[in-house]
mmCIF file of C-alpha atoms in Angstrom:
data_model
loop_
_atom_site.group_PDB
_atom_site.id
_atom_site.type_symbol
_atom_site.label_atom_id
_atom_site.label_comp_id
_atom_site.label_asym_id
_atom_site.label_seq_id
_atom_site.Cartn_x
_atom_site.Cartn_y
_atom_site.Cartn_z
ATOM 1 C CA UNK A 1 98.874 109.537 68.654
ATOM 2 C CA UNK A 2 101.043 112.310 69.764
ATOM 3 C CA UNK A 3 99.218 112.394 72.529
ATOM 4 C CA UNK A 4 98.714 109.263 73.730
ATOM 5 C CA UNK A 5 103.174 108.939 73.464
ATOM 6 C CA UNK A 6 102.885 111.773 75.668
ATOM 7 C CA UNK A 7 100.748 109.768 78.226
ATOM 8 C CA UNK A 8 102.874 106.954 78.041
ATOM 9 C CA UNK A 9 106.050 109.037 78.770
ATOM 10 C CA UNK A 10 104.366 110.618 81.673
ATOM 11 C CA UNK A 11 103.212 106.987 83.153
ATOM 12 C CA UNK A 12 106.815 105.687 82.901
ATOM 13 C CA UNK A 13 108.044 108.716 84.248
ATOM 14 C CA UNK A 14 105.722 108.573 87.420
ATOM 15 C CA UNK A 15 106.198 104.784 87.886
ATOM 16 C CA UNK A 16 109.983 105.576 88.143
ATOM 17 C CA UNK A 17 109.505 108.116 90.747
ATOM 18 C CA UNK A 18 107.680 105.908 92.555
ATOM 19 C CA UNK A 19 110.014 103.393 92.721
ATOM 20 C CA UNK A 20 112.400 106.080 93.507
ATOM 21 C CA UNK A 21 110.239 106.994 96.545
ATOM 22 C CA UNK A 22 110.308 102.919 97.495
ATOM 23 C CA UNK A 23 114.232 103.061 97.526
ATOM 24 C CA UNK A 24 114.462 106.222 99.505
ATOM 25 C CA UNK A 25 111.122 105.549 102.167
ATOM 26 C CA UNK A 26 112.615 101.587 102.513
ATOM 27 C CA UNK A 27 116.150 103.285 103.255
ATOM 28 C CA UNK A 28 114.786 105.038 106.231
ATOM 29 C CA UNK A 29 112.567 103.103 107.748
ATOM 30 C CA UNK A 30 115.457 100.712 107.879
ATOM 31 C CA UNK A 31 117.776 103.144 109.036
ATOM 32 C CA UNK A 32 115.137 104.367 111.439
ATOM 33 C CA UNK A 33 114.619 100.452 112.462
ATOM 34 C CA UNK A 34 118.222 99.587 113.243
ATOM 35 C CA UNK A 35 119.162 102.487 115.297
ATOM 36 C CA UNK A 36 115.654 101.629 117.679
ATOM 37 C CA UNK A 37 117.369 98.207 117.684
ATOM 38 C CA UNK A 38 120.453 99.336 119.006
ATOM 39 C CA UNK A 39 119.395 102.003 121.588
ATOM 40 C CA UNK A 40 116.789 99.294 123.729
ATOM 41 C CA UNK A 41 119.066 96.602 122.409
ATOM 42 C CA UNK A 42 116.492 94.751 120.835
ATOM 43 C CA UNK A 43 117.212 91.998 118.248
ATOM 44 C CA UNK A 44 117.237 93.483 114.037
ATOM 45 C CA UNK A 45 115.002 90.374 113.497
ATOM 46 C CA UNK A 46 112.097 91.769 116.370
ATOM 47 C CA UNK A 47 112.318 95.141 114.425
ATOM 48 C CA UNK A 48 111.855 93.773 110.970
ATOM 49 C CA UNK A 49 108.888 91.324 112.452
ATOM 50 C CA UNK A 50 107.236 94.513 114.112
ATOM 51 C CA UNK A 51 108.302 98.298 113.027
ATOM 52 C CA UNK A 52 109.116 97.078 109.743
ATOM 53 C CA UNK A 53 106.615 94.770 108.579
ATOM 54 C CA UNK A 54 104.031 97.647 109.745
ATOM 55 C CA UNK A 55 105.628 99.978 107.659
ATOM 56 C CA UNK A 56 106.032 97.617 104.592
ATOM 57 C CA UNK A 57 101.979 96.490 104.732
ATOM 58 C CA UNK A 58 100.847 99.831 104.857
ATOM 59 C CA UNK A 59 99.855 100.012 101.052
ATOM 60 C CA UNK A 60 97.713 96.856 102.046
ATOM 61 C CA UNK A 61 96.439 98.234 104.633
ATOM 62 C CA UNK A 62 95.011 101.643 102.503
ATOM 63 C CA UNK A 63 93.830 99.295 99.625
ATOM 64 C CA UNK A 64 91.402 97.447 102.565
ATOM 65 C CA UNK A 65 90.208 100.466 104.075
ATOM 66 C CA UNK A 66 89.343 101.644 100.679
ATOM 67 C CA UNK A 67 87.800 98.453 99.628
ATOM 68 C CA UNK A 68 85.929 97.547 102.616
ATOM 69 C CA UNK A 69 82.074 97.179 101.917
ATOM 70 C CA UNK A 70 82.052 96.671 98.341
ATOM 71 C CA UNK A 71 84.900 95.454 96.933
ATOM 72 C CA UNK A 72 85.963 92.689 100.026
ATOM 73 C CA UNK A 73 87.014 90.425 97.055
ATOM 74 C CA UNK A 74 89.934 93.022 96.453
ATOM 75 C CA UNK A 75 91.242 92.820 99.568
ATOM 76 C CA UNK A 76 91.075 88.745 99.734
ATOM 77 C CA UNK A 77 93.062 88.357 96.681
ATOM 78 C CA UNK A 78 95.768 91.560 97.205
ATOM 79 C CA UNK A 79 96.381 89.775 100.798
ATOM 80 C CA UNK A 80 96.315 85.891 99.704
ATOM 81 C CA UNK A 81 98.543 87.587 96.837
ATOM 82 C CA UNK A 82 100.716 89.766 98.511
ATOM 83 C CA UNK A 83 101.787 86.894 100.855
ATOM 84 C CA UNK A 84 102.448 84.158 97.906
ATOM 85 C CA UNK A 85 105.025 86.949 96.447
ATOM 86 C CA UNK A 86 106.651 87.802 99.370
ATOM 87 C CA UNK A 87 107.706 84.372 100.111
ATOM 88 C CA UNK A 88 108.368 83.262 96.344
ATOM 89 C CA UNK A 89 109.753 86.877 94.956
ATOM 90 C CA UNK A 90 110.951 88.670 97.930
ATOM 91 C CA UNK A 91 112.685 86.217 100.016
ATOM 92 C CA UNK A 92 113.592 84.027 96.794
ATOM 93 C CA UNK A 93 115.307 87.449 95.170
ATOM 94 C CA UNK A 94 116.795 88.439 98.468
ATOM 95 C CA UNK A 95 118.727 84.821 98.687
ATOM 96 C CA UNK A 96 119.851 84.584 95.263
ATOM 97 C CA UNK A 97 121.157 87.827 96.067
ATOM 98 C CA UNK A 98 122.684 86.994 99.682
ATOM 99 C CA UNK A 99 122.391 83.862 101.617
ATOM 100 C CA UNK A 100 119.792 84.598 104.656
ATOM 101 C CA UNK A 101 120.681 83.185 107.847
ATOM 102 C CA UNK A 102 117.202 81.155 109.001
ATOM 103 C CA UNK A 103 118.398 79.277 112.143
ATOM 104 C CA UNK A 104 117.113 81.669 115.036
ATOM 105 C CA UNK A 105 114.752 80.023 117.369
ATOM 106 C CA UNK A 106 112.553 83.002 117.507
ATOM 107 C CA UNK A 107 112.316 82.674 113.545
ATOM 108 C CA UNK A 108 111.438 79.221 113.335
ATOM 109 C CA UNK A 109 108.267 79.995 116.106
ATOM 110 C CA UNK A 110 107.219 82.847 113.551
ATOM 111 C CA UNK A 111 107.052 80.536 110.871
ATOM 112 C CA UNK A 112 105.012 78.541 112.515
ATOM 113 C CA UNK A 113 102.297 81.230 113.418
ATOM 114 C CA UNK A 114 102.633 82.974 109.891
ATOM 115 C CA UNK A 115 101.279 79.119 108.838
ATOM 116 C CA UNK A 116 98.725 78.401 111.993
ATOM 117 C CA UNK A 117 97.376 81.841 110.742
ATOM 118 C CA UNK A 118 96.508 81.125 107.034
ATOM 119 C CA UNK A 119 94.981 77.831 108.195
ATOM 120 C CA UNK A 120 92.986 79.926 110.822
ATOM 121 C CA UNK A 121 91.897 81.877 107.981
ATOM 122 C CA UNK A 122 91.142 78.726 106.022
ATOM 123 C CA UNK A 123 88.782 77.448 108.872
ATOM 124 C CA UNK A 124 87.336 80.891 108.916
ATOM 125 C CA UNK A 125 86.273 80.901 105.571
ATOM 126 C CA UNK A 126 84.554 77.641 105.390
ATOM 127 C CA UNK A 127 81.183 78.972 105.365
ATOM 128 C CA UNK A 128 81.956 81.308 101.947
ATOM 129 C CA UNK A 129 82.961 84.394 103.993
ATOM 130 C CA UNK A 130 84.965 86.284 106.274
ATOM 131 C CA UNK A 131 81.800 87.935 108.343
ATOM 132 C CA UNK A 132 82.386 90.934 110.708
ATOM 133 C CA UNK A 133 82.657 88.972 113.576
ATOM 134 C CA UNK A 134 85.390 86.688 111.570
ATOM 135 C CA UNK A 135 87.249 90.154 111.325
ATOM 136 C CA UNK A 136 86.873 90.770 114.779
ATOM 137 C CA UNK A 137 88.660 87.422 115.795
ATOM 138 C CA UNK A 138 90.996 88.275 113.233
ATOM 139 C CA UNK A 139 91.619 91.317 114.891
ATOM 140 C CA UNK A 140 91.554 89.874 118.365
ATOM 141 C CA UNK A 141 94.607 87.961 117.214
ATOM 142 C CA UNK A 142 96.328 90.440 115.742
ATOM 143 C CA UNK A 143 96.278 91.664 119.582
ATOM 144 C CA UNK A 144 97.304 88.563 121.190
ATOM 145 C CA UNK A 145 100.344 88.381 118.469
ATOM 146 C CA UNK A 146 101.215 92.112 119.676
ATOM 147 C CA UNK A 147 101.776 91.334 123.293
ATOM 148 C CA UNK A 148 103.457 87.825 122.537
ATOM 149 C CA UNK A 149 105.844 90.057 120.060
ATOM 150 C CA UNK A 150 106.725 92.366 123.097
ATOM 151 C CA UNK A 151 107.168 89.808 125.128
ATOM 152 C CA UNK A 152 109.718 88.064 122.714
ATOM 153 C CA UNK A 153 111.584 91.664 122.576
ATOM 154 C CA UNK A 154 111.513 92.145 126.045
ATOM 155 C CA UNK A 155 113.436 88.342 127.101
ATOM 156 C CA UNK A 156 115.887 88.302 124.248
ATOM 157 C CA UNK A 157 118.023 91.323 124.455
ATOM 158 C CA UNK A 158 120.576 91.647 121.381
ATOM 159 C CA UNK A 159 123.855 92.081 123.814
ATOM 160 C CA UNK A 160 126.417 91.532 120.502
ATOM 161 C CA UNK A 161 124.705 94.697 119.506
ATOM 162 C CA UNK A 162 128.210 97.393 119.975
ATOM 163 C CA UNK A 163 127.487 100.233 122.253
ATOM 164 C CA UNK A 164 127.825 102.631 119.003
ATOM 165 C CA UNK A 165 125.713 105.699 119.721
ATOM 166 C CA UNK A 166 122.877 105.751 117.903
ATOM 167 C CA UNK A 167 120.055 108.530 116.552
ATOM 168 C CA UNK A 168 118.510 110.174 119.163
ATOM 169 C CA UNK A 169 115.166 108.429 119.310
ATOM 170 C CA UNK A 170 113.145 111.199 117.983
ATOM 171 C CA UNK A 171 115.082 110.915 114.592
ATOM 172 C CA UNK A 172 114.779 107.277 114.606
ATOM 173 C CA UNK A 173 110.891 107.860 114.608
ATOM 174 C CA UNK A 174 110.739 110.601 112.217
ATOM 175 C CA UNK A 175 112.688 108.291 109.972
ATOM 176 C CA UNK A 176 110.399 105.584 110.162
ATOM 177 C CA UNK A 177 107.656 108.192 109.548
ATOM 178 C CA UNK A 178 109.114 109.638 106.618
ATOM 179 C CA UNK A 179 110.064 105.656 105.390
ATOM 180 C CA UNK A 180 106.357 104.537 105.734
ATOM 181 C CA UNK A 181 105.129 107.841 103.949
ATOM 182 C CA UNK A 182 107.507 107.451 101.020
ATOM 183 C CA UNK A 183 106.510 103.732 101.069
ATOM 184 C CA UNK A 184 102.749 104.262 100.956
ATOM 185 C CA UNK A 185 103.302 107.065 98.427
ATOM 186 C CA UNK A 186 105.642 105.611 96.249
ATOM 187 C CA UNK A 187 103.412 102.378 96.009
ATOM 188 C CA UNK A 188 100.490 103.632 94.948
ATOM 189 C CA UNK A 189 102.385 105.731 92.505
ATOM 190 C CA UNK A 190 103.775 103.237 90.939
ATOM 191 C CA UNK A 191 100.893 100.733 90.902
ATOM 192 C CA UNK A 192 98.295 103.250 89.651
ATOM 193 C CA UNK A 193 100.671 104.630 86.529
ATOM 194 C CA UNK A 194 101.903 100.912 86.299
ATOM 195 C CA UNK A 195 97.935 99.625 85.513
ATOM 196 C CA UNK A 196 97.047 102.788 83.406
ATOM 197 C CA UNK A 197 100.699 101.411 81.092
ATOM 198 C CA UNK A 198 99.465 97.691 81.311
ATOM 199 C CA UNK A 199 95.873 99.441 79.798
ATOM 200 C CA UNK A 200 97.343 101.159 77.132
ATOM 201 C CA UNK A 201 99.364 97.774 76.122
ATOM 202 C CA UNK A 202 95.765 96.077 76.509
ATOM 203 C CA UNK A 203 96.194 94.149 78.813
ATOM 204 C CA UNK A 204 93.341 92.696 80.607
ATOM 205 C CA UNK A 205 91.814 93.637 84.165
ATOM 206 C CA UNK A 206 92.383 90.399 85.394
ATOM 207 C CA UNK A 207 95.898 90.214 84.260
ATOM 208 C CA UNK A 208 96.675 93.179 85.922
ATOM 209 C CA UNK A 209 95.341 92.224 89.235
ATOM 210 C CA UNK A 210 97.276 89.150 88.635
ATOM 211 C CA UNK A 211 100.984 90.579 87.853
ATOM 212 C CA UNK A 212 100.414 94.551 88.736
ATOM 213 C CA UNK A 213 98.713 94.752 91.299
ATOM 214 C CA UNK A 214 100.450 91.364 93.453
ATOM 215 C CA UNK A 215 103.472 92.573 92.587
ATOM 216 C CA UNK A 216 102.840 96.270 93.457
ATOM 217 C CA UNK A 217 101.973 96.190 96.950
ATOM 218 C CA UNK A 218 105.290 93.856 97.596
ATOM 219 C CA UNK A 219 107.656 96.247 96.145
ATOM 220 C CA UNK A 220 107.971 97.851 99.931
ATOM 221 C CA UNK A 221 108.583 94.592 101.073
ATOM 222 C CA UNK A 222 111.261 94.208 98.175
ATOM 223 C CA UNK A 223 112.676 96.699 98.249
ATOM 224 C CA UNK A 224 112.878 97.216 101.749
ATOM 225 C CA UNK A 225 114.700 93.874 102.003
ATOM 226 C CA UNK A 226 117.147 94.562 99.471
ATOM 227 C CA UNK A 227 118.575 97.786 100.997
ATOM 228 C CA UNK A 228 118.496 95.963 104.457
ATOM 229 C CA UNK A 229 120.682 93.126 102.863
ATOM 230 C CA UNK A 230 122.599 95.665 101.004
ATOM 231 C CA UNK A 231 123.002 97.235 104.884
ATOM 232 C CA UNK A 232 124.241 93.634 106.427
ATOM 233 C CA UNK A 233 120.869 93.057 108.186
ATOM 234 C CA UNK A 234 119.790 90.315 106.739
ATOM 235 C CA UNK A 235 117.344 89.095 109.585
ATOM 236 C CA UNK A 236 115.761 92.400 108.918
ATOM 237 C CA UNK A 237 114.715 91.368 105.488
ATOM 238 C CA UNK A 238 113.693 87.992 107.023
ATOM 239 C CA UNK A 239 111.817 89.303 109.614
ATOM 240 C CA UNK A 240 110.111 91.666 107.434
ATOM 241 C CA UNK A 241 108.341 89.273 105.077
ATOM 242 C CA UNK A 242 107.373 86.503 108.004
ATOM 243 C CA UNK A 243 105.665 89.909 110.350
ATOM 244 C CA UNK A 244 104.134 91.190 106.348
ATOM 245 C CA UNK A 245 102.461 88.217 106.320
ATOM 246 C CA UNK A 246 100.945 87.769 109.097
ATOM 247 C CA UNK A 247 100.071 91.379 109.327
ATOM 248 C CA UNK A 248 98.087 90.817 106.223
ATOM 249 C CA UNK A 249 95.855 88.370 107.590
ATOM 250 C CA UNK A 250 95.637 89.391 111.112
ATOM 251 C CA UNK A 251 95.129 93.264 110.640
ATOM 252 C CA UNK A 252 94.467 93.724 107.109
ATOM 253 C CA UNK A 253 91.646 90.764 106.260
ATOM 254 C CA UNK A 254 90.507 91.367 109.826
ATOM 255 C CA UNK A 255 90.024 95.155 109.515
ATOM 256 C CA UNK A 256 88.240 94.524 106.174
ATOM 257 C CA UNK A 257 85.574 91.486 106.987
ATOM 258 C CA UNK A 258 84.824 93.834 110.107
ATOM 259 C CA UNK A 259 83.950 97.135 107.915
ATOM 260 C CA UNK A 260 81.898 94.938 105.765
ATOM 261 C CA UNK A 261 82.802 91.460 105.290
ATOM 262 C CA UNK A 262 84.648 89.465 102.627
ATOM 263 C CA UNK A 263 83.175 87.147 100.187
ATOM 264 C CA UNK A 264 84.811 83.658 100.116
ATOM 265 C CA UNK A 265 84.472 81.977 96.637
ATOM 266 C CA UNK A 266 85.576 78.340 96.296
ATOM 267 C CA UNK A 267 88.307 79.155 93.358
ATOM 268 C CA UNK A 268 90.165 80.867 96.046
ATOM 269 C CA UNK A 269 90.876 77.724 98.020
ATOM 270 C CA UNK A 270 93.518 77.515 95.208
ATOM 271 C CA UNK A 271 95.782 80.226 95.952
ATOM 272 C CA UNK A 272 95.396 79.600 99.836
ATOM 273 C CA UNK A 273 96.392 76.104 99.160
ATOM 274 C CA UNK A 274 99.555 77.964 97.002
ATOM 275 C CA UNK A 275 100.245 80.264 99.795
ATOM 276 C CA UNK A 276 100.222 77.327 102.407
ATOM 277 C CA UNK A 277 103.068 75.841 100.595
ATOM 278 C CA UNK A 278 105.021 78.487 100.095
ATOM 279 C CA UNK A 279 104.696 79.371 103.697
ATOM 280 C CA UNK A 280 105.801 75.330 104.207
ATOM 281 C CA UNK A 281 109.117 75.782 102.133
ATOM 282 C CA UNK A 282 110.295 78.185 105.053
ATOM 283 C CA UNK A 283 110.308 74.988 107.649
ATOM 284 C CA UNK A 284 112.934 73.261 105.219
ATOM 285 C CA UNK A 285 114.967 76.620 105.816
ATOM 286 C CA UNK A 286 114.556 76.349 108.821
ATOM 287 C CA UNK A 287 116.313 72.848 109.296
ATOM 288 C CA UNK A 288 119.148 74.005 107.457
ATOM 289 C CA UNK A 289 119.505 77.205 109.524
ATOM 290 C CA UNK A 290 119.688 78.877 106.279
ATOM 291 C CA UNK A 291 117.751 80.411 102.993
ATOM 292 C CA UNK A 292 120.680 79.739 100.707
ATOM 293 C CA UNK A 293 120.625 80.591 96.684
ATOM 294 C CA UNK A 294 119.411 77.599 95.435
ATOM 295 C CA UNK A 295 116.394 78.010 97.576
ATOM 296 C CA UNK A 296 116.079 81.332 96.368
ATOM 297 C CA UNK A 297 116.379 80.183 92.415
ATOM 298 C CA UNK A 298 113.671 77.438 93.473
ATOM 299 C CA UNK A 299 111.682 79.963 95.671
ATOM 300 C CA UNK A 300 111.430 82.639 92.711
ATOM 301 C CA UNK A 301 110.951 80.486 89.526
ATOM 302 C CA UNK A 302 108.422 78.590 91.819
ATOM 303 C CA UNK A 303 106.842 82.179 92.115
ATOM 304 C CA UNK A 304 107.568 82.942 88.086
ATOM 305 C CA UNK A 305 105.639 79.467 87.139
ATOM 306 C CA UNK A 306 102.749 80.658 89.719
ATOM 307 C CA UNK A 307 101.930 83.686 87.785
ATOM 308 C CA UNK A 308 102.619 81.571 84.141
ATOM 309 C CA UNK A 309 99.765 79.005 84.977
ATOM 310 C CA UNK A 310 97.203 81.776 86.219
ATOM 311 C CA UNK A 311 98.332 83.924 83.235
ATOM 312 C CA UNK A 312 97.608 81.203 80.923
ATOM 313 C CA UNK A 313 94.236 80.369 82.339
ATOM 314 C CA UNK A 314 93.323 84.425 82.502
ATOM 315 C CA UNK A 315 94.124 84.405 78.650
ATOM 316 C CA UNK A 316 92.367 81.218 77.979
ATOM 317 C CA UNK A 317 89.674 81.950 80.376
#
């Protein structure tokens, strides 16, 4: 018994430095972001959809590479999950907190392609999988995204951004390395410690794919959000959830069906349907020009009754 306190101690203790890493590595790869943004002048919003949203998905991105081959039913649900709570818990959180402003033409054509995208991969799993050369075309987009990004950066200059000198752009980069490094780090430190707690308490495997895990891999997004609110950039924490999640699909489900495919199972048309709606709720935003706090209450305890109903049909299950 002794013992096993000690374990416990030594889990909590490593699950709070890793979400001490997450604070620090989300404070400079937003720091890191911003002052790229103001030397070429390019919008916060193109940074969070791009330098950003690759920094926040790569915990995602190192749980498919690992998974690939074997365990393609991991990566399916951590993506399809991973998007449902960054719409529901990160943006809902991050309104209630401050209201985001969602009117920006660029963001409402975003939205749209964050939704084409998980009804592309709808289509493409029709036939019960995501095959390698499903992956590929995954991939492909992911490419023709890329370009239409740059293009996006290059024709709308931020010119209200103040000629303030910023980091030389060498220190910009190093902080986004450092950021993304702290990110990945601190994630998987505090998911692995997190499931070996949730073990201890007994919880099930299932449930802690269900709350752990889904919630683990979005606590760079979180995070990241928060201390780019917390900064005054809120289309940074915006623009960081919309790029996540279509990052996820594009790159992350794509790499993974083309390493070794990804098994399709009918139950899962569930939680696409679930992320589809989410996704949805953004266009209302959209029309109002703005995420306000009552969007944000309905946003997270739409997320909070999402992972009630599952965890009541894993325990009855």
């Amino acid at each position: 018994m002794p013992s096993l306190t000690v374990d416990i101690v030594l889990n909590v203790a490593l699950t709070l430095a890793g979400l001490t890493m997450l604070c620090f590595g989300g404070n400079w790869l937003v720091g890191g972001g911003v002052s790229i943004a103001k030397r070429y002048r390019v919008s916060s919003l193109i940074i969070g959809m791009t330098i950003v949203a690759y920094g926040t998905s790569t915990p995602e991105l190192a749980a498919s590479i690992a998974a690939a081959g074997e365990h393609g039913a991991i990566i399916l649900g951590n993506v399809v999950g991973s998007n449902i709570a960054n719409v529901g818990m990160v943006i809902g959180i991050s309104a209630v907190l401050v209201p985001l402003a969602a009117g920006a033409s660029i963001l409402r054509r975003e939205i749209l392609i964050m939704i084409g995208v998980s009804f592309l991969l709808v289509a493409l799993s029709a036939d019960g999988e995501l095959s390698m050369y499903d992956g590929l075309a995954l991939l492909g987009g992911l490419g023709v995204f890329a370009v239409h990004t740059f293009r996006i950066a290059m024709n709308n200059r931020d010119h209200t951004i103040t000629d303030e000198k910023p980091r030389s752009m060498s220190a910009s980069i190093a902080l986004i390395i450092i950021g993304v490094v702290l990110l990945y780090a601190g994630a998987i430190l505090t998911v692995e410690n997190a499931v070996i707690l949730a073990q201890e308490l007994g919880l099930s495997e299932k449930l802690i794919g269900l709350t752990v895990i889904a919630i683990g891999t979005s606590l760079p997004e979180l995070i990241t959000s928060i201390i780019a609110i917390k900064k005054g950039h809120t289309d940074i924490g915006i623009g960081n959830i919309i790029g996540s999640n279509i990052y996820n699909i594009l790159m992350i489900l794509g790499l993974g069906a083309a390493l070794g495919g990804v098994t399709t199972g009918a139950d899962v048309y569930v939680d696409y349907t679930i992320m589809i709606i989410f996704s949805l709720s953004l266009l209302i935003a959209v029309k109002t020009k703005v995420i306000g706090r009552k969007m944000g209450v309905c946003l997270a305890a739409g997320y909070a009754a999402y992972l009630a109903v599952f965890l009541f049909y894993t325990g009855s299950a």
